Amino acid sequence: MQRRHEGRRILVTGAGSGIGRGVALRLLAEGATLVAADIAETGLKETVEAADAADRDRLHTVRIDVADPESVRAGCASALNTLDGIDVLVNAAGIMRAAHTHEMPFEDWNQVIGVNLTGTFLMCRAVLPRLIESDHPVIVNFSSTAAFGSNPYMAAYSASKGGVNALTHSLALEYVKHGLRAVNIVPGGINTGITSGLQLPADADWKLMARLTGWLNNGALGDPKDIAGVVAMVASEDGRYITGSEIRVDGGALM
Ligand SMILES: NC(=O)c1ccc[n+]([C@@H]2O[C@H](COP(=O)([O-])OP(=O)(O)OC[C@H]3O[C@@H](n4cnc5c(N)ncnc54)[C@H](O)[C@@H]3O)[C@@H](O)[C@H]2O)c1
Protein backbone atom coordinates (compact mmCIF):
# COMPACT_ATOMS: atom_id res chain seq x y z
CA MET A 1 0.00 0.00 0.00
CA GLN A 2 1.32 3.47 -0.90
CA ARG A 3 1.46 6.07 1.91
CA ARG A 4 0.33 9.12 -0.11
CA HIS A 5 -1.59 10.67 2.80
CA GLU A 6 1.07 10.55 5.51
CA GLY A 7 0.64 13.68 7.63
CA ARG A 8 -2.55 14.74 5.81
CA ARG A 9 -5.54 15.80 7.93
CA ILE A 10 -8.81 14.50 6.48
CA LEU A 11 -12.54 14.73 7.31
CA VAL A 12 -14.90 12.21 5.67
CA THR A 13 -18.71 12.37 6.01
CA GLY A 14 -20.89 9.31 5.55
CA ALA A 15 -17.99 7.35 7.02
CA GLY A 16 -20.30 5.05 9.01
CA SER A 17 -21.19 2.88 6.00
CA GLY A 18 -20.50 1.89 2.42
CA ILE A 19 -18.39 4.19 0.25
CA GLY A 20 -17.61 6.74 2.99
CA ARG A 21 -16.33 3.94 5.24
CA GLY A 22 -14.29 2.42 2.40
CA VAL A 23 -12.77 5.82 1.61
CA ALA A 24 -11.97 6.52 5.28
CA LEU A 25 -10.25 3.13 5.74
CA ARG A 26 -8.23 3.54 2.54
CA LEU A 27 -7.05 7.07 3.40
CA LEU A 28 -6.21 5.90 6.91
CA ALA A 29 -4.22 2.96 5.52
CA GLU A 30 -2.33 5.47 3.35
CA GLY A 31 -1.22 7.34 6.46
CA ALA A 32 -3.88 10.05 7.00
CA THR A 33 -5.01 11.38 10.34
CA LEU A 34 -8.73 11.21 9.90
CA VAL A 35 -12.04 12.23 11.42
CA ALA A 36 -14.88 9.93 10.36
CA ALA A 37 -18.24 11.74 10.56
CA ASP A 38 -21.73 10.33 10.28
CA ILE A 39 -25.23 10.78 11.67
CA ALA A 40 -25.16 7.09 12.76
CA GLU A 41 -22.95 6.44 15.76
CA THR A 42 -23.28 2.64 15.46
CA GLY A 43 -21.92 2.89 11.93
CA LEU A 44 -18.95 4.93 13.15
CA LYS A 45 -18.19 2.28 15.79
CA GLU A 46 -18.18 -0.41 13.08
CA THR A 47 -15.81 1.71 10.99
CA VAL A 48 -13.39 1.97 13.93
CA GLU A 49 -13.63 -1.81 14.42
CA ALA A 50 -12.90 -2.36 10.72
CA ALA A 51 -9.73 -0.23 10.84
CA ASP A 52 -6.35 -1.92 11.22
CA ALA A 53 -5.28 -1.85 14.87
CA ALA A 54 -2.05 -0.12 13.81
CA ASP A 55 -4.04 2.78 12.25
CA ARG A 56 -6.60 3.34 15.00
CA ASP A 57 -4.68 6.00 16.91
CA ARG A 58 -5.02 8.22 13.79
CA LEU A 59 -8.79 7.62 13.50
CA HIS A 60 -11.30 9.83 15.34
CA THR A 61 -15.07 10.04 15.05
CA VAL A 62 -17.70 12.74 15.37
CA ARG A 63 -21.48 12.63 14.97
CA ILE A 64 -22.66 15.18 12.41
CA ASP A 65 -26.06 15.55 10.76
CA VAL A 66 -24.92 17.25 7.55
CA ALA A 67 -28.43 18.59 6.89
CA ASP A 68 -28.49 20.52 10.18
CA PRO A 69 -26.47 23.78 10.16
CA GLU A 70 -25.91 23.76 13.93
CA SER A 71 -24.76 20.13 13.95
CA VAL A 72 -22.39 20.90 11.06
CA ARG A 73 -21.02 23.98 12.84
CA ALA A 74 -20.36 22.16 16.13
CA GLY A 75 -19.14 18.92 14.51
CA CYS A 76 -16.74 20.68 12.15
CA ALA A 77 -15.39 22.87 14.96
CA SER A 78 -14.65 19.70 16.92
CA ALA A 79 -13.08 17.93 13.90
CA LEU A 80 -10.90 20.93 12.99
CA ASN A 81 -9.77 21.10 16.60
CA THR A 82 -8.95 17.37 16.69
CA LEU A 83 -7.02 17.58 13.40
CA ASP A 84 -5.53 21.03 14.14
CA GLY A 85 -6.57 22.18 10.64
CA ILE A 86 -7.60 20.25 7.53
CA ASP A 87 -6.15 19.28 4.15
CA VAL A 88 -8.95 17.20 2.59
CA LEU A 89 -12.76 17.16 2.95
CA VAL A 90 -14.66 14.20 1.48
CA ASN A 91 -18.46 14.63 1.38
CA ALA A 92 -19.81 11.09 1.06
CA ALA A 93 -22.95 11.35 3.26
CA GLY A 94 -26.01 10.74 1.14
CA ILE A 95 -29.52 9.30 1.04
CA MET A 96 -31.93 8.02 -1.59
CA ARG A 97 -35.74 8.06 -1.64
CA ALA A 98 -37.33 6.48 -4.72
CA ALA A 99 -40.89 7.07 -5.93
CA HIS A 100 -42.93 7.92 -8.99
CA THR A 101 -42.28 11.64 -9.24
CA HIS A 102 -46.01 12.49 -9.16
CA GLU A 103 -46.31 10.59 -5.87
CA MET A 104 -43.15 11.81 -4.14
CA PRO A 105 -43.95 13.40 -0.75
CA PHE A 106 -42.76 17.00 -0.41
CA GLU A 107 -40.90 15.97 2.79
CA ASP A 108 -38.93 13.26 0.96
CA TRP A 109 -37.92 15.69 -1.80
CA ASN A 110 -36.71 18.19 0.80
CA GLN A 111 -34.87 15.52 2.80
CA VAL A 112 -32.94 14.26 -0.23
CA ILE A 113 -31.98 17.79 -1.32
CA GLY A 114 -31.26 18.70 2.32
CA VAL A 115 -28.78 15.87 2.92
CA ASN A 116 -27.17 15.42 -0.50
CA LEU A 117 -26.96 19.00 -1.78
CA THR A 118 -27.45 21.39 1.14
CA GLY A 119 -25.42 19.05 3.39
CA THR A 120 -22.51 19.19 0.97
CA PHE A 121 -22.75 22.99 0.89
CA LEU A 122 -22.92 23.28 4.69
CA MET A 123 -19.84 21.08 5.16
CA CYS A 124 -17.85 23.02 2.56
CA ARG A 125 -18.89 26.35 4.10
CA ALA A 126 -17.87 25.21 7.58
CA VAL A 127 -14.37 24.01 6.69
CA LEU A 128 -13.32 26.31 3.81
CA PRO A 129 -11.70 29.03 5.94
CA ARG A 130 -9.32 26.45 7.51
CA LEU A 131 -9.06 24.29 4.39
CA ILE A 132 -7.52 27.07 2.30
CA GLU A 133 -4.76 27.43 4.90
CA SER A 134 -3.52 23.99 3.74
CA ASP A 135 -0.62 23.73 1.25
CA HIS A 136 -2.68 21.34 -0.91
CA PRO A 137 -6.39 21.71 -0.08
CA VAL A 138 -8.84 19.28 -1.71
CA ILE A 139 -12.62 18.81 -1.65
CA VAL A 140 -14.00 15.51 -2.98
CA ASN A 141 -17.77 15.54 -3.47
CA PHE A 142 -20.07 12.66 -4.35
CA SER A 143 -22.17 12.91 -7.45
CA SER A 144 -23.74 9.88 -9.20
CA THR A 145 -24.36 8.49 -12.66
CA ALA A 146 -27.97 9.43 -11.80
CA ALA A 147 -27.00 13.04 -12.58
CA PHE A 148 -25.73 12.13 -16.09
CA GLY A 149 -27.77 9.19 -17.32
CA SER A 150 -31.53 9.03 -16.77
CA ASN A 151 -32.58 7.25 -13.58
CA PRO A 152 -36.33 6.77 -13.30
CA TYR A 153 -38.07 7.05 -9.89
CA MET A 154 -35.09 9.03 -8.57
CA ALA A 155 -35.87 12.61 -9.61
CA ALA A 156 -34.95 14.14 -6.24
CA TYR A 157 -31.75 12.10 -5.96
CA SER A 158 -30.70 12.87 -9.55
CA ALA A 159 -31.46 16.58 -9.10
CA SER A 160 -29.50 16.69 -5.84
CA LYS A 161 -26.47 15.14 -7.53
CA GLY A 162 -26.74 17.52 -10.50
CA GLY A 163 -26.64 20.30 -7.91
CA VAL A 164 -23.52 18.78 -6.32
CA ASN A 165 -21.80 18.84 -9.74
CA ALA A 166 -22.55 22.54 -10.18
CA LEU A 167 -21.60 23.38 -6.59
CA THR A 168 -18.25 21.63 -7.01
CA HIS A 169 -17.48 23.46 -10.26
CA SER A 170 -18.23 26.81 -8.61
CA LEU A 171 -15.96 26.02 -5.66
CA ALA A 172 -13.15 24.85 -7.93
CA LEU A 173 -12.94 28.17 -9.78
CA GLU A 174 -13.77 30.45 -6.86
CA TYR A 175 -10.94 29.09 -4.68
CA VAL A 176 -8.41 28.10 -7.36
CA LYS A 177 -6.12 30.97 -6.40
CA HIS A 178 -5.88 29.41 -2.93
CA GLY A 179 -4.60 26.21 -4.55
CA LEU A 180 -7.86 24.39 -3.75
CA ARG A 181 -8.91 21.50 -5.96
CA ALA A 182 -12.56 20.38 -6.00
CA VAL A 183 -13.56 17.17 -7.77
CA ASN A 184 -16.76 15.17 -8.24
CA ILE A 185 -16.66 11.39 -8.01
CA VAL A 186 -19.42 9.80 -10.11
CA PRO A 187 -20.05 6.21 -8.99
CA GLY A 188 -22.36 3.81 -10.76
CA GLY A 189 -24.20 1.16 -8.73
CA ILE A 190 -22.07 0.14 -5.74
CA ASN A 191 -22.96 -2.49 -3.14
CA THR A 192 -23.75 -0.34 -0.07
CA GLY A 193 -26.59 0.64 2.24
CA ILE A 194 -28.14 2.84 -0.45
CA THR A 195 -28.44 0.05 -3.01
CA SER A 196 -29.43 -2.71 -0.54
CA GLY A 197 -32.13 -0.44 0.89
CA LEU A 198 -33.40 0.73 -2.51
CA GLN A 199 -37.21 0.53 -2.55
CA LEU A 200 -38.63 1.16 -5.98
CA PRO A 201 -42.36 1.59 -6.56
CA ALA A 202 -44.13 -1.81 -6.66
CA ASP A 203 -44.95 -1.39 -10.36
CA ALA A 204 -41.46 -0.14 -11.33
CA ASP A 205 -40.31 -1.19 -14.80
CA TRP A 206 -36.89 -2.80 -14.25
CA LYS A 207 -36.08 -2.52 -17.96
CA LEU A 208 -35.68 1.21 -17.33
CA MET A 209 -33.03 0.47 -14.69
CA ALA A 210 -30.60 -1.32 -17.01
CA ARG A 211 -27.84 1.25 -16.52
CA LEU A 212 -27.75 0.96 -12.74
CA THR A 213 -24.82 -1.46 -12.97
CA GLY A 214 -21.78 -1.52 -15.24
CA TRP A 215 -20.54 -4.04 -17.81
CA LEU A 216 -17.47 -5.03 -15.81
CA ASN A 217 -17.83 -7.86 -13.22
CA ASN A 218 -20.60 -9.44 -15.34
CA GLY A 219 -22.95 -6.61 -14.43
CA ALA A 220 -22.65 -7.04 -10.65
CA LEU A 221 -22.66 -3.97 -8.41
CA GLY A 222 -19.26 -2.42 -7.71
CA ASP A 223 -17.52 -2.53 -4.34
CA PRO A 224 -16.74 0.51 -2.11
CA LYS A 225 -13.05 -0.36 -2.61
CA ASP A 226 -13.47 0.40 -6.34
CA ILE A 227 -14.28 3.99 -5.36
CA ALA A 228 -11.91 4.33 -2.39
CA GLY A 229 -8.75 3.84 -4.46
CA VAL A 230 -9.84 6.53 -6.92
CA VAL A 231 -10.59 8.99 -4.10
CA ALA A 232 -7.18 8.24 -2.55
CA MET A 233 -5.54 9.11 -5.88
CA VAL A 234 -7.61 12.27 -6.50
CA ALA A 235 -7.02 13.61 -2.97
CA SER A 236 -3.27 12.97 -3.18
CA GLU A 237 -0.58 14.76 -5.16
CA ASP A 238 -1.13 12.15 -7.91
CA GLY A 239 -4.32 14.09 -8.62
CA ARG A 240 -2.67 17.51 -8.60
CA TYR A 241 -3.81 18.47 -12.13
CA ILE A 242 -7.47 17.45 -11.62
CA THR A 243 -10.01 20.07 -10.56
CA GLY A 244 -13.47 21.33 -11.47
CA SER A 245 -14.33 18.05 -13.15
CA GLU A 246 -15.88 14.61 -12.73
CA ILE A 247 -14.35 11.17 -12.48
CA ARG A 248 -16.85 8.48 -13.45
CA VAL A 249 -16.29 5.11 -11.74
CA ASP A 250 -19.17 2.97 -12.97
CA GLY A 251 -17.82 -0.19 -14.61
CA GLY A 252 -18.80 1.33 -17.95
CA ALA A 253 -22.50 1.73 -17.10
CA LEU A 254 -22.86 4.95 -19.09
CA MET A 255 -20.78 3.97 -22.12
N1 LIG B 1 -24.00 3.09 -3.69
C1 LIG B 1 -24.20 3.58 -4.91
O1 LIG B 1 -24.60 2.86 -5.84
C2 LIG B 1 -23.90 5.04 -5.18
C3 LIG B 1 -23.89 5.45 -6.51
C4 LIG B 1 -23.63 6.79 -6.78
C5 LIG B 1 -23.39 7.68 -5.75
N2 LIG B 1 -23.41 7.22 -4.46
C6 LIG B 1 -23.16 8.21 -3.41
O2 LIG B 1 -22.11 7.75 -2.58
C7 LIG B 1 -22.25 8.34 -1.29
C8 LIG B 1 -22.12 7.26 -0.23
O3 LIG B 1 -23.30 6.46 -0.24
P1 LIG B 1 -23.26 4.87 0.01
O4 LIG B 1 -23.61 4.23 -1.27
O5 LIG B 1 -22.03 4.50 0.69
O6 LIG B 1 -24.53 4.69 0.96
P2 LIG B 1 -24.64 4.22 2.49
O7 LIG B 1 -26.09 4.30 2.81
O8 LIG B 1 -23.97 2.91 2.66
O9 LIG B 1 -23.82 5.33 3.27
C9 LIG B 1 -24.31 6.64 3.42
C10 LIG B 1 -23.90 7.15 4.79
O10 LIG B 1 -24.37 8.50 4.92
C11 LIG B 1 -24.85 8.65 6.24
N3 LIG B 1 -25.83 9.74 6.32
C12 LIG B 1 -27.09 9.76 5.85
N4 LIG B 1 -27.67 10.92 6.17
C13 LIG B 1 -26.77 11.64 6.86
C14 LIG B 1 -26.78 12.92 7.47
N5 LIG B 1 -27.89 13.70 7.45
N6 LIG B 1 -25.67 13.36 8.08
C15 LIG B 1 -24.54 12.58 8.13
N7 LIG B 1 -24.48 11.36 7.59
C16 LIG B 1 -25.58 10.90 6.96
C17 LIG B 1 -25.51 7.32 6.57
O11 LIG B 1 -25.69 7.14 7.98
C18 LIG B 1 -24.52 6.35 5.95
O12 LIG B 1 -23.54 5.98 6.88
C19 LIG B 1 -23.61 9.03 -1.29
O13 LIG B 1 -23.43 10.42 -1.54
C20 LIG B 1 -24.31 8.39 -2.46
O14 LIG B 1 -25.30 9.22 -2.99
C21 LIG B 1 -23.66 5.94 -4.15
XYZ file of N, CA, C and O in Angstrom, residues 14-146:
532
model
N -20.326 10.588 6.014
C -20.894 9.313 5.554
C -19.966 8.150 5.827
O -20.071 7.091 5.202
N -19.049 8.341 6.769
C -17.992 7.345 7.022
C -18.470 6.188 7.890
O -17.675 5.328 8.241
N -19.771 6.145 8.209
C -20.298 5.053 9.006
C -20.828 3.900 8.179
O -21.384 2.942 8.717
N -20.651 3.954 6.861
C -21.189 2.883 6.003
C -20.580 2.984 4.608
O -19.975 4.006 4.251
N -20.707 1.907 3.867
C -20.501 1.889 2.422
C -19.267 2.600 1.885
O -18.129 2.334 2.310
N -19.488 3.508 0.957
C -18.391 4.186 0.254
C -17.601 5.073 1.214
O -16.365 5.074 1.198
N -18.309 5.851 2.053
C -17.606 6.736 2.992
C -16.692 5.943 3.915
O -15.558 6.350 4.186
N -17.176 4.787 4.387
C -16.331 3.936 5.244
C -15.128 3.414 4.448
O -13.987 3.450 4.934
N -15.378 2.940 3.238
C -14.288 2.422 2.400
C -13.235 3.483 2.137
O -12.031 3.218 2.199
N -13.688 4.705 1.867
C -12.767 5.820 1.614
C -11.965 6.135 2.873
O -10.742 6.300 2.835
N -12.653 6.199 4.016
C -11.967 6.517 5.280
C -10.892 5.481 5.572
O -9.753 5.826 5.923
N -11.224 4.198 5.423
C -10.254 3.133 5.740
C -9.069 3.168 4.786
O -7.919 2.951 5.189
N -9.325 3.487 3.516
C -8.230 3.542 2.538
C -7.289 4.723 2.841
O -6.062 4.589 2.833
N -7.880 5.890 3.124
C -7.051 7.070 3.397
C -6.251 6.863 4.693
O -5.088 7.258 4.793
N -6.886 6.223 5.646
C -6.210 5.899 6.907
C -5.029 4.957 6.648
O -3.921 5.169 7.152
N -5.272 3.935 5.832
C -4.216 2.960 5.522
C -3.070 3.622 4.753
O -1.938 3.131 4.783
N -3.381 4.739 4.061
C -2.329 5.470 3.347
C -1.680 6.546 4.221
O -0.992 7.422 3.726
N -1.974 6.510 5.529
C -1.215 7.343 6.456
C -1.919 8.568 6.994
O -1.345 9.304 7.807
N -3.186 8.834 6.563
C -3.879 10.051 6.995
C -4.206 10.018 8.486
O -4.355 8.948 9.082
N -4.327 11.213 9.060
C -5.006 11.377 10.344
C -6.418 11.803 9.989
O -6.601 12.758 9.219
N -7.401 11.088 10.508
C -8.726 11.209 9.900
C -9.845 11.309 10.928
O -9.828 10.590 11.933
N -10.801 12.198 10.659
C -12.038 12.226 11.423
C -13.146 11.648 10.554
O -13.403 12.147 9.452
N -13.748 10.568 11.037
C -14.881 9.935 10.362
C -16.155 10.526 10.949
O -16.354 10.468 12.162
N -17.004 11.104 10.093
C -18.236 11.741 10.558
C -19.439 11.027 9.961
O -19.413 10.587 8.814
N -20.488 10.926 10.762
C -21.733 10.327 10.278
C -22.842 10.700 11.245
O -22.581 11.054 12.393
N -24.088 10.579 10.772
C -25.227 10.782 11.675
C -25.434 9.540 12.545
O -26.002 9.614 13.624
N -24.924 8.381 12.082
C -25.160 7.094 12.757
C -23.946 6.693 13.580
O -22.910 6.311 13.024
N -24.101 6.748 14.904
C -22.947 6.444 15.763
C -22.590 4.962 15.749
O -21.431 4.594 15.883
N -23.597 4.079 15.547
C -23.277 2.641 15.462
C -22.415 2.374 14.235
O -21.480 1.573 14.283
N -22.722 3.043 13.144
C -21.915 2.887 11.929
C -20.484 3.339 12.152
O -19.530 2.686 11.700
N -20.313 4.434 12.871
C -18.954 4.932 13.149
C -18.181 3.924 13.993
O -16.993 3.693 13.762
N -18.867 3.298 14.963
C -18.195 2.275 15.790
C -17.718 1.130 14.923
O -16.607 0.615 15.085
N -18.555 0.704 13.976
C -18.175 -0.411 13.082
C -16.989 -0.017 12.199
O -16.138 -0.846 11.883
N -16.945 1.244 11.805
C -15.813 1.714 10.989
C -14.518 1.634 11.798
O -13.487 1.179 11.291
N -14.583 2.050 13.072
C -13.391 1.972 13.925
C -12.966 0.510 14.076
O -11.780 0.172 13.976
N -13.956 -0.381 14.264
C -13.631 -1.812 14.419
C -13.000 -2.383 13.144
O -12.181 -3.301 13.201
N -13.405 -1.841 11.998
C -12.900 -2.364 10.717
C -11.492 -1.844 10.409
O -10.816 -2.390 9.518
N -11.064 -0.795 11.113
C -9.727 -0.230 10.838
C -8.644 -1.145 11.387
O -8.845 -1.815 12.410
N -7.496 -1.166 10.713
C -6.348 -1.918 11.216
C -5.960 -1.380 12.589
O -5.926 -0.156 12.784
N -5.637 -2.283 13.516
C -5.278 -1.847 14.873
C -4.140 -0.824 14.829
O -4.132 0.155 15.589
N -3.216 -1.015 13.891
C -2.049 -0.122 13.814
C -2.435 1.294 13.389
O -1.675 2.243 13.606
N -3.622 1.454 12.756
C -4.041 2.777 12.246
C -4.978 3.510 13.207
O -5.273 4.687 13.013
N -5.473 2.788 14.223
C -6.599 3.344 15.002
C -6.267 4.608 15.776
O -7.153 5.423 16.037
N -5.004 4.785 16.141
C -4.685 6.002 16.907
C -4.780 7.252 16.021
O -4.800 8.377 16.526
N -4.854 7.066 14.696
C -5.020 8.221 13.789
C -6.473 8.384 13.345
O -6.766 9.201 12.482
N -7.366 7.572 13.908
C -8.786 7.621 13.504
C -9.652 8.160 14.638
O -9.635 7.626 15.748
N -10.398 9.210 14.355
C -11.298 9.828 15.340
C -12.707 9.858 14.734
O -12.854 9.759 13.517
N -13.697 10.005 15.579
C -15.070 10.044 15.055
C -15.819 11.247 15.621
O -15.509 11.722 16.715
N -16.812 11.700 14.860
C -17.702 12.742 15.367
C -19.073 12.541 14.730
O -19.169 12.194 13.553
N -20.132 12.727 15.537
C -21.476 12.632 14.972
C -21.840 13.980 14.369
O -21.790 15.004 15.043
N -22.178 13.960 13.083
C -22.656 15.183 12.411
C -23.874 14.821 11.573
O -23.847 13.846 10.819
N -24.945 15.611 11.711
C -26.061 15.554 10.761
C -25.786 16.645 9.739
O -25.939 17.834 10.031
N -25.371 16.249 8.536
C -24.916 17.250 7.549
C -26.040 18.174 7.094
O -25.775 19.250 6.546
N -27.306 17.757 7.320
C -28.429 18.585 6.888
C -28.804 19.643 7.929
O -29.695 20.461 7.677
N -28.147 19.619 9.077
C -28.487 20.522 10.178
C -27.336 21.515 10.393
O -26.252 21.130 10.840
N -27.562 22.796 10.087
C -26.468 23.776 10.156
C -25.775 23.815 11.515
O -24.559 23.944 11.586
N -26.532 23.689 12.607
C -25.910 23.764 13.934
C -25.054 22.526 14.204
O -23.955 22.623 14.760
N -25.544 21.361 13.791
C -24.764 20.131 13.951
C -23.482 20.208 13.121
O -22.405 19.799 13.566
N -23.576 20.751 11.924
C -22.389 20.899 11.064
C -21.400 21.873 11.707
O -20.192 21.604 11.762
N -21.915 22.991 12.214
C -21.018 23.985 12.842
C -20.251 23.366 14.007
O -19.013 23.424 14.076
N -21.007 22.720 14.918
C -20.365 22.159 16.126
C -19.455 20.983 15.765
O -18.332 20.872 16.274
N -19.921 20.108 14.875
C -19.144 18.915 14.511
C -17.859 19.285 13.778
O -16.797 18.692 14.019
N -17.947 20.271 12.889
C -16.744 20.681 12.146
C -15.764 21.401 13.072
O -14.545 21.221 12.948
N -16.288 22.211 13.997
C -15.389 22.870 14.955
C -14.613 21.818 15.734
O -13.392 21.925 15.921
N -15.308 20.772 16.165
C -14.653 19.698 16.917
C -13.631 18.959 16.031
O -12.501 18.686 16.462
N -13.996 18.651 14.798
C -13.085 17.926 13.896
C -11.839 18.761 13.585
O -10.710 18.253 13.597
N -12.042 20.063 13.328
C -10.901 20.932 12.994
C -9.974 21.071 14.198
O -8.752 21.170 14.052
N -10.566 21.050 15.382
C -9.773 21.101 16.603
C -8.971 19.806 16.774
O -7.766 19.835 17.048
N -9.621 18.682 16.564
C -8.952 17.372 16.686
C -7.787 17.271 15.704
O -6.705 16.788 16.043
N -8.035 17.721 14.456
C -7.018 17.583 13.398
C -6.008 18.734 13.407
O -4.988 18.657 12.718
N -6.342 19.804 14.153
C -5.529 21.025 14.136
C -5.382 21.564 12.701
O -4.270 21.840 12.224
N -6.533 21.707 12.036
C -6.565 22.175 10.640
C -7.151 21.090 9.765
O -7.697 20.104 10.261
N -7.050 21.273 8.445
C -7.601 20.254 7.530
C -6.953 20.408 6.147
O -6.687 21.536 5.701
N -6.702 19.270 5.507
C -6.154 19.277 4.145
C -7.160 18.758 3.113
O -7.114 19.169 1.956
N -8.016 17.820 3.542
C -8.954 17.201 2.589
C -10.322 17.038 3.249
O -10.416 16.546 4.385
N -11.373 17.436 2.525
C -12.756 17.165 2.947
C -13.386 16.240 1.909
O -13.378 16.548 0.720
N -13.918 15.115 2.370
C -14.657 14.203 1.483
C -16.116 14.188 1.932
O -16.419 13.803 3.068
N -17.025 14.606 1.062
C -18.456 14.630 1.380
C -19.139 13.411 0.774
O -19.575 13.439 -0.377
N -19.204 12.328 1.570
C -19.813 11.091 1.057
C -21.175 10.798 1.689
O -21.816 9.821 1.300
N -21.622 11.597 2.667
C -22.946 11.350 3.260
C -24.006 11.513 2.182
O -23.941 12.447 1.370
N -24.956 10.612 2.146
C -26.011 10.741 1.140
C -27.159 9.799 1.427
O -27.000 8.790 2.120
N -28.337 10.160 0.904
C -29.522 9.298 1.041
C -30.257 9.225 -0.296
O -30.062 10.061 -1.180
N -31.109 8.222 -0.387
C -31.931 8.021 -1.591
C -33.380 7.779 -1.163
O -33.621 7.049 -0.188
N -34.323 8.389 -1.811
C -35.742 8.063 -1.641
C -36.304 7.907 -3.047
O -36.278 8.860 -3.821
N -36.808 6.718 -3.378
C -37.325 6.480 -4.723
C -38.854 6.512 -4.717
O -39.486 6.091 -3.755
N -39.427 7.013 -5.792
C -40.893 7.069 -5.931
C -41.222 7.502 -7.350
O -40.376 8.074 -8.039
N -42.454 7.222 -7.795
C -42.934 7.917 -8.985
C -42.923 9.406 -8.642
O -43.378 9.799 -7.553
N -42.438 10.226 -9.565
C -42.277 11.644 -9.240
C -43.617 12.279 -8.840
O -43.669 13.095 -7.914
N -44.711 11.855 -9.489
C -46.007 12.489 -9.160
C -46.529 12.045 -7.797
O -47.515 12.595 -7.305
N -45.879 11.056 -7.200
C -46.312 10.593 -5.870
C -45.308 10.935 -4.769
O -45.510 10.574 -3.607
N -44.217 11.587 -5.130
C -43.153 11.812 -4.143
C -43.594 12.831 -3.094
O -43.938 13.971 -3.416
N -43.573 12.435 -1.805
C -43.946 13.399 -0.754
C -42.983 14.590 -0.744
O -41.781 14.429 -0.946
N -43.539 15.758 -0.499
C -42.756 17.002 -0.412
C -41.623 16.833 0.601
O -40.495 17.268 0.374
N -41.903 16.153 1.731
C -40.898 15.965 2.794
C -39.720 15.136 2.283
O -38.574 15.393 2.628
N -40.003 14.106 1.477
C -38.927 13.258 0.960
C -38.037 14.046 -0.010
O -36.811 13.915 0.008
N -38.705 14.840 -0.879
C -37.919 15.686 -1.797
C -36.969 16.574 -0.996
O -35.769 16.630 -1.254
N -37.529 17.262 0.017
C -36.709 18.193 0.801
C -35.605 17.476 1.571
O -34.503 17.999 1.716
N -35.881 16.257 2.033
C -34.873 15.520 2.795
C -33.698 15.124 1.896
O -32.530 15.253 2.286
N -34.008 14.675 0.700
C -32.942 14.261 -0.229
C -32.084 15.473 -0.623
O -30.851 15.413 -0.588
N -32.741 16.576 -0.973
C -31.981 17.789 -1.321
C -31.220 18.284 -0.080
O -30.062 18.710 -0.170
N -31.860 18.194 1.081
C -31.256 18.702 2.316
C -29.981 17.971 2.698
O -29.002 18.581 3.126
N -29.976 16.646 2.561
C -28.777 15.870 2.925
C -27.745 15.947 1.798
O -26.583 16.311 2.009
N -28.159 15.603 0.581
C -27.174 15.423 -0.503
C -26.587 16.745 -1.003
O -25.371 16.841 -1.210
N -27.445 17.736 -1.194
C -26.960 18.996 -1.782
C -26.665 20.044 -0.703
O -25.528 20.526 -0.592
N -27.676 20.365 0.115
C -27.455 21.389 1.142
C -26.404 20.907 2.149
O -25.574 21.687 2.611
N -26.425 19.607 2.467
C -25.425 19.055 3.392
C -24.015 19.225 2.859
O -23.090 19.557 3.617
N -23.838 19.007 1.576
C -22.510 19.187 0.969
C -22.093 20.656 1.056
O -20.950 20.972 1.414
N -23.031 21.550 0.759
C -22.745 22.992 0.889
C -22.371 23.365 2.330
O -21.365 24.057 2.575
N -23.176 22.892 3.297
C -22.925 23.276 4.694
C -21.552 22.814 5.161
O -20.839 23.551 5.857
N -21.167 21.599 4.765
C -19.845 21.081 5.161
C -18.734 21.915 4.526
O -17.751 22.273 5.185
N -18.879 22.220 3.244
C -17.846 23.023 2.562
C -17.739 24.391 3.230
O -16.638 24.882 3.515
N -18.887 25.019 3.490
C -18.888 26.352 4.102
C -18.176 26.337 5.450
O -17.404 27.243 5.777
N -18.419 25.261 6.225
C -17.866 25.209 7.581
C -16.352 25.032 7.584
O -15.682 25.522 8.488
N -15.809 24.305 6.610
C -14.370 24.013 6.687
C -13.518 24.883 5.765
O -12.294 24.944 5.945
N -14.125 25.567 4.798
C -13.318 26.310 3.810
C -12.301 27.287 4.415
O -11.142 27.318 3.972
N -12.690 28.070 5.424
C -11.696 29.029 5.945
C -10.420 28.354 6.432
O -9.322 28.888 6.245
N -10.526 27.176 7.069
C -9.323 26.448 7.513
C -8.701 25.652 6.370
O -7.480 25.515 6.292
N -9.555 25.128 5.480
C -9.060 24.285 4.387
C -8.089 25.054 3.495
O -7.056 24.521 3.082
N -8.392 26.314 3.222
C -7.522 27.066 2.299
C -6.222 27.513 2.966
O -5.354 28.083 2.304
N -6.071 27.212 4.249
C -4.763 27.432 4.900
C -3.801 26.285 4.577
O -2.598 26.387 4.810
N -4.351 25.165 4.054
C -3.518 23.993 3.738
C -2.629 24.275 2.523
O -2.980 25.071 1.647
N -1.489 23.593 2.430
C -0.623 23.728 1.252
C -1.268 23.111 0.012
O -1.042 23.565 -1.105
N -2.049 22.043 0.213
C -2.683 21.339 -0.911
C -4.120 20.987 -0.546
O -4.438 19.826 -0.307
N -5.015 21.988 -0.519
C -6.387 21.709 -0.080
C -7.215 21.017 -1.182
O -7.125 21.381 -2.359
N -8.013 20.038 -0.755
C -8.839 19.281 -1.714
C -10.234 19.055 -1.136
O -10.375 18.707 0.042
N -11.250 19.237 -1.983
C -12.616 18.805 -1.653
C -13.018 17.725 -2.654
O -12.902 17.926 -3.866
N -13.462 16.580 -2.135
C -13.997 15.513 -2.984
C -15.480 15.387 -2.672
O -15.850 15.091 -1.526
N -16.333 15.648 -3.665
C -17.773 15.538 -3.465
C -18.327 14.327 -4.206
O -17.751 13.880 -5.209
N -19.467 13.839 -3.724
C -20.067 12.662 -4.348
C -21.285 13.005 -5.187
O -22.313 13.405 -4.701
N -21.091 12.827 -6.491
C -22.174 12.906 -7.451
C -22.680 11.488 -7.684
O -22.560 10.619 -6.811
N -23.228 11.213 -8.856
C -23.738 9.875 -9.196
C -23.983 9.823 -10.693
O -24.251 10.862 -11.319
N -23.952 8.610 -11.250
C -24.355 8.485 -12.658
C -25.807 8.941 -12.836
O -26.208 9.291 -13.947
N -26.579 8.970 -11.727
C -27.971 9.432 -11.802
C -28.070 10.869 -12.294
O -29.113 11.284 -12.806
